[in-house]
mmCIF file of C-alpha atoms in Angstrom:
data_model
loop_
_atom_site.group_PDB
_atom_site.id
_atom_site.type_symbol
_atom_site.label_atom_id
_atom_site.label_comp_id
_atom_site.label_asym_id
_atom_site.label_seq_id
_atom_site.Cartn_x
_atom_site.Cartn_y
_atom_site.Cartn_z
ATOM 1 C CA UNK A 1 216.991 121.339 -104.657
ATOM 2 C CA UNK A 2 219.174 122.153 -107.407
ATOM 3 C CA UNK A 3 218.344 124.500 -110.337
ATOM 4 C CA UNK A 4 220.327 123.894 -113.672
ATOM 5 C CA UNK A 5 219.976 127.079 -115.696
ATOM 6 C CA UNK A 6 221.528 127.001 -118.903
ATOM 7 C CA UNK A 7 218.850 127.312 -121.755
ATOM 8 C CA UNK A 8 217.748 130.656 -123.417
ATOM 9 C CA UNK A 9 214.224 129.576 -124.300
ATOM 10 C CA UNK A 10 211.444 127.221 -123.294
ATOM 11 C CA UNK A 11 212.623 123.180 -122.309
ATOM 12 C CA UNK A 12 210.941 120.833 -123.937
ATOM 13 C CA UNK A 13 212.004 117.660 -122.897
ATOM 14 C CA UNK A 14 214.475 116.123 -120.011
ATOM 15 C CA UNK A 15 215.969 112.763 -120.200
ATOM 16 C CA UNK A 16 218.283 110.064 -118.211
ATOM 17 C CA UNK A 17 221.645 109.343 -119.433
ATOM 18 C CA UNK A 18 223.210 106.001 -118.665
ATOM 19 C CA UNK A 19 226.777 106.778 -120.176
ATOM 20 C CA UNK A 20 227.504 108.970 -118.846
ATOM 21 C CA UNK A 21 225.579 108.798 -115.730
ATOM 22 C CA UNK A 22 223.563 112.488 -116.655
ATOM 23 C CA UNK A 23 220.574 114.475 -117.245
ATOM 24 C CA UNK A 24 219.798 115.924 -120.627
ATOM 25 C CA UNK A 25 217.192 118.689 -121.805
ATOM 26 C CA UNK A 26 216.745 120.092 -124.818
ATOM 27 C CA UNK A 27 215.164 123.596 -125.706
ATOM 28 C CA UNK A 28 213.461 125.916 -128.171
ATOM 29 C CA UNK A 29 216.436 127.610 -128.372
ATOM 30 C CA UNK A 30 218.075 124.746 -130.343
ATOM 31 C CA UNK A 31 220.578 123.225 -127.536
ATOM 32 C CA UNK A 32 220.768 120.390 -125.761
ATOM 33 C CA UNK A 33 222.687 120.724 -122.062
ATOM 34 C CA UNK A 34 224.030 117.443 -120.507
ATOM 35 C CA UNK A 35 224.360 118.107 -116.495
ATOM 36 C CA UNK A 36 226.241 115.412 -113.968
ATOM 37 C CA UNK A 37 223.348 115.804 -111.422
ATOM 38 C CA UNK A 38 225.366 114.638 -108.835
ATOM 39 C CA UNK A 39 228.341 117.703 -109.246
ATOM 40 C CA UNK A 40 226.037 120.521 -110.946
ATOM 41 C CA UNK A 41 228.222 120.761 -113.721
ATOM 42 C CA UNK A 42 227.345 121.152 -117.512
ATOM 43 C CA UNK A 43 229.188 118.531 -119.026
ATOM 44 C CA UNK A 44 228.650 119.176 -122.500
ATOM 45 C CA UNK A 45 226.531 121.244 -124.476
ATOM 46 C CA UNK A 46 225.496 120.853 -128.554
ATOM 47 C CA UNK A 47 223.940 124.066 -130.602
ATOM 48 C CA UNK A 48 224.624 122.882 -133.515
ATOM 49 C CA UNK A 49 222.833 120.614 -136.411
ATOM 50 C CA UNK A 50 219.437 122.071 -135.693
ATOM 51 C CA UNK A 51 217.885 124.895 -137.568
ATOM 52 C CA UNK A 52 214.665 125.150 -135.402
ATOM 53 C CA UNK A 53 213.615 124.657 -132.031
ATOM 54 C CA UNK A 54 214.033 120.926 -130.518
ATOM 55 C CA UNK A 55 211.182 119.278 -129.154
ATOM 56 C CA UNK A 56 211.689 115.882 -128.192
ATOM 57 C CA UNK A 57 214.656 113.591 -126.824
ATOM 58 C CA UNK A 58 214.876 110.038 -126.798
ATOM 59 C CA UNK A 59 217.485 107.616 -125.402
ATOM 60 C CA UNK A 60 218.595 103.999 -125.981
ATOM 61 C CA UNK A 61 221.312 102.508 -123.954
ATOM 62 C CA UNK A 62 220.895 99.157 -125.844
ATOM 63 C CA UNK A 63 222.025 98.734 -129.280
ATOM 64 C CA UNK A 64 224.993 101.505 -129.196
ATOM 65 C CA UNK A 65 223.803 103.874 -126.796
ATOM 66 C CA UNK A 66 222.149 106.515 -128.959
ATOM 67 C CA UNK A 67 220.248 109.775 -128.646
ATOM 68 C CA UNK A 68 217.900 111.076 -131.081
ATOM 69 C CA UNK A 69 216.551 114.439 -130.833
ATOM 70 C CA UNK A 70 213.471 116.028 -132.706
ATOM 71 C CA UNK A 71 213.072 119.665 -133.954
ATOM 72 C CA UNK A 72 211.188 121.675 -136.046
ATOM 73 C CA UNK A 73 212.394 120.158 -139.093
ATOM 74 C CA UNK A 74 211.971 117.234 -141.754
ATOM 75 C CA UNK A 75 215.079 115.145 -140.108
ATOM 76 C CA UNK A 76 215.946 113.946 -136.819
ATOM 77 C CA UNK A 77 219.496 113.934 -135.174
ATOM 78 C CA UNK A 78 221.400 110.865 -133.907
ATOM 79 C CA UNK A 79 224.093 111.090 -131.407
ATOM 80 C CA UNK A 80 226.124 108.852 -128.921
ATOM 81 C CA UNK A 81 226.220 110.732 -125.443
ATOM 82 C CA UNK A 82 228.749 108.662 -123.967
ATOM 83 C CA UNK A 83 231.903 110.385 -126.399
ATOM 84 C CA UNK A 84 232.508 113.169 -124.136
ATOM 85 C CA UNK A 85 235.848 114.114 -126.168
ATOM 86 C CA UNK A 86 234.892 113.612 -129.486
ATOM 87 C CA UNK A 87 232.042 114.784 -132.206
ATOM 88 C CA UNK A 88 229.055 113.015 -130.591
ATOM 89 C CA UNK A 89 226.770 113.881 -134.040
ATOM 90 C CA UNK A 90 226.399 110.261 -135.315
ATOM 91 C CA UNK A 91 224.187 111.521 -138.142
ATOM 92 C CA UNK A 92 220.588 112.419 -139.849
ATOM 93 C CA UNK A 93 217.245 110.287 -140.015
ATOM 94 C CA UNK A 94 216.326 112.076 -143.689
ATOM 95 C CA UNK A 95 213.514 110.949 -145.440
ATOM 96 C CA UNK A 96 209.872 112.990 -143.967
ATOM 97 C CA UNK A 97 208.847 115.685 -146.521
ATOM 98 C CA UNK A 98 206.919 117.386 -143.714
ATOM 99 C CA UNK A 99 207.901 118.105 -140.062
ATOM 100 C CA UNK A 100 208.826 115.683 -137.916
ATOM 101 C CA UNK A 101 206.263 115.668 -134.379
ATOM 102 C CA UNK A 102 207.948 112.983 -132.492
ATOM 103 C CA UNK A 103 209.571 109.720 -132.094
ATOM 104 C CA UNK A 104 210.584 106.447 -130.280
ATOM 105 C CA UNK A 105 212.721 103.817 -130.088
ATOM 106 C CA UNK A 106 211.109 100.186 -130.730
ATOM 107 C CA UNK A 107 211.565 98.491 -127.406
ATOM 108 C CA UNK A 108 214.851 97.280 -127.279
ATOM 109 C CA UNK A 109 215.387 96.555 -130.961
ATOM 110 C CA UNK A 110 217.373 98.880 -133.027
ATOM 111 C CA UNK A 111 214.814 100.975 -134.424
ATOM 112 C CA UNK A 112 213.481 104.107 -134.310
ATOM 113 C CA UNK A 113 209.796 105.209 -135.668
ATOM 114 C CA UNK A 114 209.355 108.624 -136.371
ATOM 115 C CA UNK A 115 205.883 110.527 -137.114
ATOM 116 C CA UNK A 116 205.081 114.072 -139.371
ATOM 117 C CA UNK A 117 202.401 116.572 -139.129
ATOM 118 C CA UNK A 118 200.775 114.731 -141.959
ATOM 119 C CA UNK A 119 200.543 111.542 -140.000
ATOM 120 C CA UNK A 120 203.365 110.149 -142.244
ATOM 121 C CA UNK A 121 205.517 107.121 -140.159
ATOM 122 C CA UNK A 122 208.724 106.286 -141.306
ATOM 123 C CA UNK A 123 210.690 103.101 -139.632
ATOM 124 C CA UNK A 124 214.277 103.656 -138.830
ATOM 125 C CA UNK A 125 217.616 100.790 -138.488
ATOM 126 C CA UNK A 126 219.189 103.091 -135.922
ATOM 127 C CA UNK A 127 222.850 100.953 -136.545
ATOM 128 C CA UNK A 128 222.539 102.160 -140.024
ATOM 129 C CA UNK A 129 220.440 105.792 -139.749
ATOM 130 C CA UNK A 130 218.444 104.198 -143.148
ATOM 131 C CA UNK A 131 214.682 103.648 -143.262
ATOM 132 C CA UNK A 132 213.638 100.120 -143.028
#
């Protein structure tokens, strides 16, 4: 068994990478930590572009590869895992006036649905981070 300890706070969610071949997890204490499971390395880690705790990750390898995470907060963050040298922060999904409580990608289209506390769904071109 291995035992990945890199978080400050609470996980909240743990995902597969495809590229590159990884683990991710995000916490309450605003970070997301990508580990190569086979080495037990940290290969990257982001704590930046969230104000508030992150809930929920999701992953796409079709359609460019993309990660969105989900805080407490009225946007949602896209990012391509697979740049391990350069900014990996693709951009925002801006648009919910209230917080955002999860999200998922549509199958294997490129879009992305997110939900808010006040049950408001917003549909999301993922190539072009603008609702649809």
């Amino acid at each position: 068994m291995r035992v990945f300890g890199d978080h400050t706070d609470q996980v909240t969610c743990c995902i597969n990478i495809d590229t590159p071949n990884c683990i991710a997890t995000c916490s309450l204490d605003r970070t997301i930590t990508m580990f190569d499971h086979m080495h037990g390395e940290i290969i990257r880690k982001i704590d930046e572009k969230h104000d508030n705790g992150i809930r929920h990750l999701r992953y796409q390898k079709q359609n460019g590869n993309t990660m969105v995470s989900i805080g407490n907060e009225i946007y949602a963050n896209v990012w391509q895992p697979e740049s391990l040298v350069s900014d990996v922060h693709i951009g925002k999904l801006k648009g919910h006036k209230e917080s955002i409580v999860d999200g998922q990608y549509l199958m294997k289209a490129p879009f992305f649905v997110t939900v808010d506390i006040k049950n408001h769904i917003i549909f999301w071109d993922i190539k072009t981070l603008t609702n649809v």
